[in-house]
DNA sequence: TTTGAATAAGAATTCAAA
DNA sequence: TTTGAATTCTTATTCAAA
């Protein structure tokens, strides 16, 4: 469960600008992850996300290393979906 | 004045682990910079410092790019001292 | 182990002022 | 422009619980 959520978080912060944990929380909930800010804070720590300053002078979350956009995002999405499938099919394995 | 303080901040966060702005504030005051947390917050933003997770799992401030240690720190110190000298000699120029 | 509720701790911003 | 005081906002942690 946590793994899937982590993948989703990485996906989210690459898709759009997430300024606060509250904002991330709303997005997660929109995606069906019903957690609280405390969990988001822990997730951010575990994922080693950082709050950086955008070119417009606003803070937002990002992974430290800039990864080639597109490819990694797609991989993450794929990964998240895979885990979802495995979990969904889990009882058949 | 701000420039000197900025240089000092960069020096400080490379010398030791600074976990919070309050801690940085104390160090700055120890170095003779009598400012408040509001100013430190702004300085951090202007310097684009980020809060990263150390290997021990603790948060601390750092510049984003890891720069070769030693050289840059010395340069910064030198720079800070230079500015100090210029300011001290300012009325003679 | 992972989580939430509540709280504490930390950081950003506002508003005034010099 | 830069700053501080006060405030608000944001985030980390504690403590209990499942």
PDB file of C-alpha atoms (C1' of nucleotides) in Angstrom:
ATOM      1  CA  UNK A   1       0.000   0.000   0.000  1.00  0.00           C
ATOM      2  CA  UNK A   2       2.660   2.430   1.007  1.00  0.00           C
ATOM      3  CA  UNK A   3       4.703   1.493  -2.042  1.00  0.00           C
ATOM      4  CA  UNK A   4       1.895   2.291  -4.384  1.00  0.00           C
ATOM      5  CA  UNK A   5       1.289   5.564  -2.667  1.00  0.00           C
ATOM      6  CA  UNK A   6       4.956   6.462  -2.904  1.00  0.00           C
ATOM      7  CA  UNK A   7       4.927   5.812  -6.623  1.00  0.00           C
ATOM      8  CA  UNK A   8       1.839   7.949  -6.958  1.00  0.00           C
ATOM      9  CA  UNK A   9       3.467  10.774  -5.071  1.00  0.00           C
ATOM     10  CA  UNK A  10       6.476  10.758  -7.371  1.00  0.00           C
ATOM     11  CA  UNK A  11       4.134  10.782 -10.307  1.00  0.00           C
ATOM     12  CA  UNK A  12       2.150  13.679  -8.906  1.00  0.00           C
ATOM     13  CA  UNK A  13       5.053  15.959  -8.108  1.00  0.00           C
ATOM     14  CA  UNK A  14       6.350  15.511 -11.629  1.00  0.00           C
ATOM     15  CA  UNK A  15       3.021  16.103 -13.286  1.00  0.00           C
ATOM     16  CA  UNK A  16       2.231  19.343 -11.560  1.00  0.00           C
ATOM     17  CA  UNK A  17       3.655  21.844  -9.122  1.00  0.00           C
ATOM     18  CA  UNK A  18       2.888  20.796  -5.596  1.00  0.00           C
ATOM     19  CA  UNK A  19       3.650  23.578  -3.155  1.00  0.00           C
ATOM     20  CA  UNK A  20       2.601  22.099   0.143  1.00  0.00           C
ATOM     21  CA  UNK A  21       1.943  18.789   1.788  1.00  0.00           C
ATOM     22  CA  UNK A  22      -1.671  19.795   2.117  1.00  0.00           C
ATOM     23  CA  UNK A  23      -1.843  20.177  -1.620  1.00  0.00           C
ATOM     24  CA  UNK A  24      -0.201  16.836  -2.164  1.00  0.00           C
ATOM     25  CA  UNK A  25      -2.649  15.400   0.297  1.00  0.00           C
ATOM     26  CA  UNK A  26      -5.586  16.689  -1.714  1.00  0.00           C
ATOM     27  CA  UNK A  27      -4.189  15.173  -4.892  1.00  0.00           C
ATOM     28  CA  UNK A  28      -3.600  11.859  -3.207  1.00  0.00           C
ATOM     29  CA  UNK A  29      -7.119  11.802  -1.907  1.00  0.00           C
ATOM     30  CA  UNK A  30      -8.362  12.624  -5.356  1.00  0.00           C
ATOM     31  CA  UNK A  31      -6.498   9.558  -6.513  1.00  0.00           C
ATOM     32  CA  UNK A  32      -8.126   7.417  -3.884  1.00  0.00           C
ATOM     33  CA  UNK A  33      -5.400   7.398  -1.237  1.00  0.00           C
ATOM     34  CA  UNK A  34      -7.161   8.305   1.956  1.00  0.00           C
ATOM     35  CA  UNK A  35      -4.331   9.353   4.257  1.00  0.00           C
ATOM     36  CA  UNK A  36      -3.475  12.292   6.478  1.00  0.00           C
ATOM     37  CA  UNK A  37      -0.823  14.968   6.533  1.00  0.00           C
ATOM     38  CA  UNK A  38       1.251  13.008   9.021  1.00  0.00           C
ATOM     39  CA  UNK A  39       1.610  10.201   6.534  1.00  0.00           C
ATOM     40  CA  UNK A  40       2.423  12.561   3.716  1.00  0.00           C
ATOM     41  CA  UNK A  41       5.156  14.098   5.818  1.00  0.00           C
ATOM     42  CA  UNK A  42       6.632  10.647   6.434  1.00  0.00           C
ATOM     43  CA  UNK A  43       6.350   9.710   2.787  1.00  0.00           C
ATOM     44  CA  UNK A  44       8.197  12.841   1.769  1.00  0.00           C
ATOM     45  CA  UNK A  45      10.947  12.026   4.185  1.00  0.00           C
ATOM     46  CA  UNK A  46      11.228   8.443   2.986  1.00  0.00           C
ATOM     47  CA  UNK A  47      11.279   9.533  -0.637  1.00  0.00           C
ATOM     48  CA  UNK A  48      13.829  12.219   0.264  1.00  0.00           C
ATOM     49  CA  UNK A  49      11.830  14.834  -1.546  1.00  0.00           C
ATOM     50  CA  UNK A  50      12.932  18.415  -1.171  1.00  0.00           C
ATOM     51  CA  UNK A  51      11.263  21.750  -1.324  1.00  0.00           C
ATOM     52  CA  UNK A  52      12.934  23.767  -4.020  1.00  0.00           C
ATOM     53  CA  UNK A  53      12.428  27.240  -5.356  1.00  0.00           C
ATOM     54  CA  UNK A  54      10.940  27.361  -8.821  1.00  0.00           C
ATOM     55  CA  UNK A  55      12.051  29.900 -11.381  1.00  0.00           C
ATOM     56  CA  UNK A  56       9.004  31.972 -10.482  1.00  0.00           C
ATOM     57  CA  UNK A  57      10.209  32.180  -6.909  1.00  0.00           C
ATOM     58  CA  UNK A  58       7.714  29.767  -5.444  1.00  0.00           C
ATOM     59  CA  UNK A  59       8.479  26.744  -3.354  1.00  0.00           C
ATOM     60  CA  UNK A  60       7.453  23.325  -4.536  1.00  0.00           C
ATOM     61  CA  UNK A  61       8.366  19.720  -3.953  1.00  0.00           C
ATOM     62  CA  UNK A  62      10.691  17.822  -6.217  1.00  0.00           C
ATOM     63  CA  UNK A  63      13.039  14.903  -6.256  1.00  0.00           C
ATOM     64  CA  UNK A  64      16.557  16.171  -5.853  1.00  0.00           C
ATOM     65  CA  UNK A  65      18.017  14.835  -9.095  1.00  0.00           C
ATOM     66  CA  UNK A  66      16.465  16.184 -12.231  1.00  0.00           C
ATOM     67  CA  UNK A  67      15.655  13.117 -14.257  1.00  0.00           C
ATOM     68  CA  UNK A  68      14.936  13.149 -17.957  1.00  0.00           C
ATOM     69  CA  UNK A  69      11.282  14.140 -18.113  1.00  0.00           C
ATOM     70  CA  UNK A  70       8.861  11.876 -19.892  1.00  0.00           C
ATOM     71  CA  UNK A  71      10.671   8.612 -19.650  1.00  0.00           C
ATOM     72  CA  UNK A  72      10.892   8.387 -15.892  1.00  0.00           C
ATOM     73  CA  UNK A  73       7.397   9.635 -15.370  1.00  0.00           C
ATOM     74  CA  UNK A  74       6.090   6.997 -17.687  1.00  0.00           C
ATOM     75  CA  UNK A  75       8.144   4.390 -15.949  1.00  0.00           C
ATOM     76  CA  UNK A  76       6.753   5.450 -12.628  1.00  0.00           C
ATOM     77  CA  UNK A  77       3.218   5.305 -13.895  1.00  0.00           C
ATOM     78  CA  UNK A  78       3.900   1.900 -15.373  1.00  0.00           C
ATOM     79  CA  UNK A  79       5.401   0.801 -12.123  1.00  0.00           C
ATOM     80  CA  UNK A  80       2.463   2.050 -10.113  1.00  0.00           C
ATOM     81  CA  UNK A  81       0.078   0.274 -12.435  1.00  0.00           C
ATOM     82  CA  UNK A  82       2.084  -2.930 -12.244  1.00  0.00           C
ATOM     83  CA  UNK A  83       1.965  -2.966  -8.497  1.00  0.00           C
ATOM     84  CA  UNK A  84      -1.728  -2.316  -8.679  1.00  0.00           C
ATOM     85  CA  UNK A  85      -2.175  -5.282 -11.003  1.00  0.00           C
ATOM     86  CA  UNK A  86      -0.121  -7.562  -8.848  1.00  0.00           C
ATOM     87  CA  UNK A  87      -2.048  -6.600  -5.779  1.00  0.00           C
ATOM     88  CA  UNK A  88      -5.311  -7.033  -7.596  1.00  0.00           C
ATOM     89  CA  UNK A  89      -4.266 -10.471  -8.825  1.00  0.00           C
ATOM     90  CA  UNK A  90      -2.520 -11.359  -5.582  1.00  0.00           C
ATOM     91  CA  UNK A  91      -4.888 -14.007  -4.377  1.00  0.00           C
ATOM     92  CA  UNK A  92      -4.493 -15.950  -7.591  1.00  0.00           C
ATOM     93  CA  UNK A  93      -0.734 -16.275  -7.495  1.00  0.00           C
TER      94      UNK A  93
ATOM     95  CA  UNK B   1      25.490  43.995   4.858  1.00  0.00           C
ATOM     96  CA  UNK B   2      23.190  41.403   3.472  1.00  0.00           C
ATOM     97  CA  UNK B   3      25.887  40.183   1.144  1.00  0.00           C
ATOM     98  CA  UNK B   4      28.269  39.587   3.988  1.00  0.00           C
ATOM     99  CA  UNK B   5      25.627  37.747   5.925  1.00  0.00           C
ATOM    100  CA  UNK B   6      24.819  35.585   2.932  1.00  0.00           C
ATOM    101  CA  UNK B   7      28.435  34.602   2.584  1.00  0.00           C
ATOM    102  CA  UNK B   8      28.567  33.802   6.266  1.00  0.00           C
ATOM    103  CA  UNK B   9      25.507  31.626   5.999  1.00  0.00           C
ATOM    104  CA  UNK B  10      27.013  29.603   3.165  1.00  0.00           C
ATOM    105  CA  UNK B  11      30.128  29.222   5.217  1.00  0.00           C
ATOM    106  CA  UNK B  12      28.194  28.098   8.264  1.00  0.00           C
ATOM    107  CA  UNK B  13      26.081  25.457   6.582  1.00  0.00           C
ATOM    108  CA  UNK B  14      29.173  23.922   5.107  1.00  0.00           C
ATOM    109  CA  UNK B  15      31.120  23.951   8.318  1.00  0.00           C
ATOM    110  CA  UNK B  16      28.532  22.253  10.455  1.00  0.00           C
ATOM    111  CA  UNK B  17      25.124  20.653  10.257  1.00  0.00           C
ATOM    112  CA  UNK B  18      22.457  23.262  10.637  1.00  0.00           C
ATOM    113  CA  UNK B  19      19.088  21.664  11.181  1.00  0.00           C
ATOM    114  CA  UNK B  20      16.822  24.642  11.645  1.00  0.00           C
ATOM    115  CA  UNK B  21      16.642  28.324  10.904  1.00  0.00           C
ATOM    116  CA  UNK B  22      16.689  28.945  14.624  1.00  0.00           C
ATOM    117  CA  UNK B  23      20.001  27.149  14.829  1.00  0.00           C
ATOM    118  CA  UNK B  24      21.374  29.125  11.931  1.00  0.00           C
ATOM    119  CA  UNK B  25      20.122  32.229  13.640  1.00  0.00           C
ATOM    120  CA  UNK B  26      22.057  31.401  16.787  1.00  0.00           C
ATOM    121  CA  UNK B  27      25.226  30.829  14.784  1.00  0.00           C
ATOM    122  CA  UNK B  28      24.793  34.078  12.933  1.00  0.00           C
ATOM    123  CA  UNK B  29      24.301  35.952  16.148  1.00  0.00           C
ATOM    124  CA  UNK B  30      27.392  34.286  17.542  1.00  0.00           C
ATOM    125  CA  UNK B  31      29.198  35.704  14.549  1.00  0.00           C
ATOM    126  CA  UNK B  32      27.883  39.164  15.215  1.00  0.00           C
ATOM    127  CA  UNK B  33      24.979  39.262  12.818  1.00  0.00           C
ATOM    128  CA  UNK B  34      22.058  40.461  14.869  1.00  0.00           C
ATOM    129  CA  UNK B  35      19.052  39.503  12.794  1.00  0.00           C
ATOM    130  CA  UNK B  36      15.789  37.653  13.290  1.00  0.00           C
ATOM    131  CA  UNK B  37      14.207  34.494  11.960  1.00  0.00           C
ATOM    132  CA  UNK B  38      12.303  36.426   9.323  1.00  0.00           C
ATOM    133  CA  UNK B  39      15.524  37.588   7.788  1.00  0.00           C
ATOM    134  CA  UNK B  40      17.072  34.154   7.936  1.00  0.00           C
ATOM    135  CA  UNK B  41      14.065  32.750   6.133  1.00  0.00           C
ATOM    136  CA  UNK B  42      14.479  35.326   3.390  1.00  0.00           C
ATOM    137  CA  UNK B  43      18.194  34.705   3.159  1.00  0.00           C
ATOM    138  CA  UNK B  44      17.608  31.002   2.737  1.00  0.00           C
ATOM    139  CA  UNK B  45      15.176  31.676  -0.026  1.00  0.00           C
ATOM    140  CA  UNK B  46      17.511  34.078  -1.786  1.00  0.00           C
ATOM    141  CA  UNK B  47      20.394  31.641  -1.494  1.00  0.00           C
ATOM    142  CA  UNK B  48      18.094  28.860  -2.680  1.00  0.00           C
ATOM    143  CA  UNK B  49      19.171  26.647   0.168  1.00  0.00           C
ATOM    144  CA  UNK B  50      17.293  23.436   0.647  1.00  0.00           C
ATOM    145  CA  UNK B  51      16.547  21.174   3.547  1.00  0.00           C
ATOM    146  CA  UNK B  52      17.914  17.763   2.764  1.00  0.00           C
ATOM    147  CA  UNK B  53      17.961  14.507   4.633  1.00  0.00           C
ATOM    148  CA  UNK B  54      21.373  13.537   5.926  1.00  0.00           C
ATOM    149  CA  UNK B  55      22.564   9.961   5.894  1.00  0.00           C
ATOM    150  CA  UNK B  56      21.596   9.715   9.546  1.00  0.00           C
ATOM    151  CA  UNK B  57      18.042  10.564   8.633  1.00  0.00           C
ATOM    152  CA  UNK B  58      18.099  14.065   9.979  1.00  0.00           C
ATOM    153  CA  UNK B  59      17.136  17.182   8.084  1.00  0.00           C
ATOM    154  CA  UNK B  60      19.662  19.913   7.551  1.00  0.00           C
ATOM    155  CA  UNK B  61      20.264  22.832   5.256  1.00  0.00           C
ATOM    156  CA  UNK B  62      22.529  22.625   2.274  1.00  0.00           C
ATOM    157  CA  UNK B  63      23.193  24.187  -1.059  1.00  0.00           C
ATOM    158  CA  UNK B  64      21.635  22.043  -3.735  1.00  0.00           C
ATOM    159  CA  UNK B  65      24.740  21.311  -5.765  1.00  0.00           C
ATOM    160  CA  UNK B  66      27.467  19.474  -3.917  1.00  0.00           C
ATOM    161  CA  UNK B  67      30.508  21.598  -4.525  1.00  0.00           C
ATOM    162  CA  UNK B  68      34.038  20.409  -4.029  1.00  0.00           C
ATOM    163  CA  UNK B  69      34.573  20.865  -0.290  1.00  0.00           C
ATOM    164  CA  UNK B  70      37.463  22.952   0.886  1.00  0.00           C
ATOM    165  CA  UNK B  71      38.030  25.161  -2.083  1.00  0.00           C
ATOM    166  CA  UNK B  72      34.661  26.813  -2.194  1.00  0.00           C
ATOM    167  CA  UNK B  73      34.460  27.206   1.547  1.00  0.00           C
ATOM    168  CA  UNK B  74      37.804  28.917   1.587  1.00  0.00           C
ATOM    169  CA  UNK B  75      36.762  31.094  -1.264  1.00  0.00           C
ATOM    170  CA  UNK B  76      33.639  32.071   0.562  1.00  0.00           C
ATOM    171  CA  UNK B  77      35.560  32.919   3.686  1.00  0.00           C
ATOM    172  CA  UNK B  78      37.982  34.935   1.651  1.00  0.00           C
ATOM    173  CA  UNK B  79      35.128  36.668  -0.041  1.00  0.00           C
ATOM    174  CA  UNK B  80      33.415  37.474   3.226  1.00  0.00           C
ATOM    175  CA  UNK B  81      36.633  38.862   4.624  1.00  0.00           C
ATOM    176  CA  UNK B  82      37.217  40.952   1.531  1.00  0.00           C
ATOM    177  CA  UNK B  83      33.853  42.545   1.768  1.00  0.00           C
ATOM    178  CA  UNK B  84      34.473  43.201   5.415  1.00  0.00           C
ATOM    179  CA  UNK B  85      37.731  44.972   4.587  1.00  0.00           C
ATOM    180  CA  UNK B  86      36.138  47.067   1.920  1.00  0.00           C
ATOM    181  CA  UNK B  87      33.357  48.120   4.217  1.00  0.00           C
ATOM    182  CA  UNK B  88      35.808  48.898   6.969  1.00  0.00           C
ATOM    183  CA  UNK B  89      37.880  51.022   4.622  1.00  0.00           C
ATOM    184  CA  UNK B  90      34.871  52.475   2.859  1.00  0.00           C
ATOM    185  CA  UNK B  91      35.141  56.021   4.065  1.00  0.00           C
ATOM    186  CA  UNK B  92      38.667  56.276   2.763  1.00  0.00           C
ATOM    187  CA  UNK B  93      37.945  55.309  -0.808  1.00  0.00           C
TER     188      UNK B  93
ATOM    189  C1'  DT C   1       4.939  -1.809  10.713  1.00  0.00           C
ATOM    190  C1'  DT C   2       1.916   1.735   9.277  1.00  0.00           C
ATOM    191  C1'  DT C   3      -1.260   5.110  10.359  1.00  0.00           C
ATOM    192  C1'  DG C   4      -4.146   9.225  12.332  1.00  0.00           C
ATOM    193  C1'  DA C   5      -5.193  12.787  15.720  1.00  0.00           C
ATOM    194  C1'  DA C   6      -3.299  16.040  18.128  1.00  0.00           C
ATOM    195  C1'  DT C   7       0.442  18.813  19.131  1.00  0.00           C
ATOM    196  C1'  DA C   8       4.805  20.904  18.846  1.00  0.00           C
ATOM    197  C1'  DA C   9       8.110  22.782  16.113  1.00  0.00           C
ATOM    198  C1'  DG C  10       9.602  25.143  12.269  1.00  0.00           C
ATOM    199  C1'  DA C  11       9.300  28.373   8.436  1.00  0.00           C
ATOM    200  C1'  DA C  12       7.089  31.896   5.348  1.00  0.00           C
ATOM    201  C1'  DT C  13       4.638  36.029   4.972  1.00  0.00           C
ATOM    202  C1'  DT C  14       2.350  40.358   6.276  1.00  0.00           C
ATOM    203  C1'  DC C  15       2.553  44.747   7.642  1.00  0.00           C
ATOM    204  C1'  DA C  16       4.830  48.549   9.288  1.00  0.00           C
ATOM    205  C1'  DA C  17       8.851  51.145   9.597  1.00  0.00           C
ATOM    206  C1'  DA C  18      13.351  53.108   8.832  1.00  0.00           C
TER     207       DA C  18
ATOM    208  C1'  DT D   1      15.543  48.124  -0.145  1.00  0.00           C
ATOM    209  C1'  DT D   2      16.069  45.670   4.042  1.00  0.00           C
ATOM    210  C1'  DT D   3      14.471  44.441   8.360  1.00  0.00           C
ATOM    211  C1'  DG D   4      11.765  42.871  12.812  1.00  0.00           C
ATOM    212  C1'  DA D   5       7.564  41.694  15.287  1.00  0.00           C
ATOM    213  C1'  DA D   6       3.816  39.304  14.998  1.00  0.00           C
ATOM    214  C1'  DT D   7       1.148  36.183  12.741  1.00  0.00           C
ATOM    215  C1'  DT D   8      -0.196  32.552   9.838  1.00  0.00           C
ATOM    216  C1'  DC D   9       0.908  28.693   7.535  1.00  0.00           C
ATOM    217  C1'  DT D  10       3.298  24.444   7.033  1.00  0.00           C
ATOM    218  C1'  DT D  11       5.609  20.424   8.481  1.00  0.00           C
ATOM    219  C1'  DA D  12       7.602  17.055  11.867  1.00  0.00           C
ATOM    220  C1'  DT D  13       6.867  14.313  15.732  1.00  0.00           C
ATOM    221  C1'  DT D  14       4.543  12.160  19.615  1.00  0.00           C
ATOM    222  C1'  DC D  15       1.663   8.969  21.345  1.00  0.00           C
ATOM    223  C1'  DA D  16      -1.783   5.699  20.868  1.00  0.00           C
ATOM    224  C1'  DA D  17      -3.873   2.231  18.231  1.00  0.00           C
ATOM    225  C1'  DA D  18      -4.807  -1.349  14.745  1.00  0.00           C
TER     226       DA D  18
END
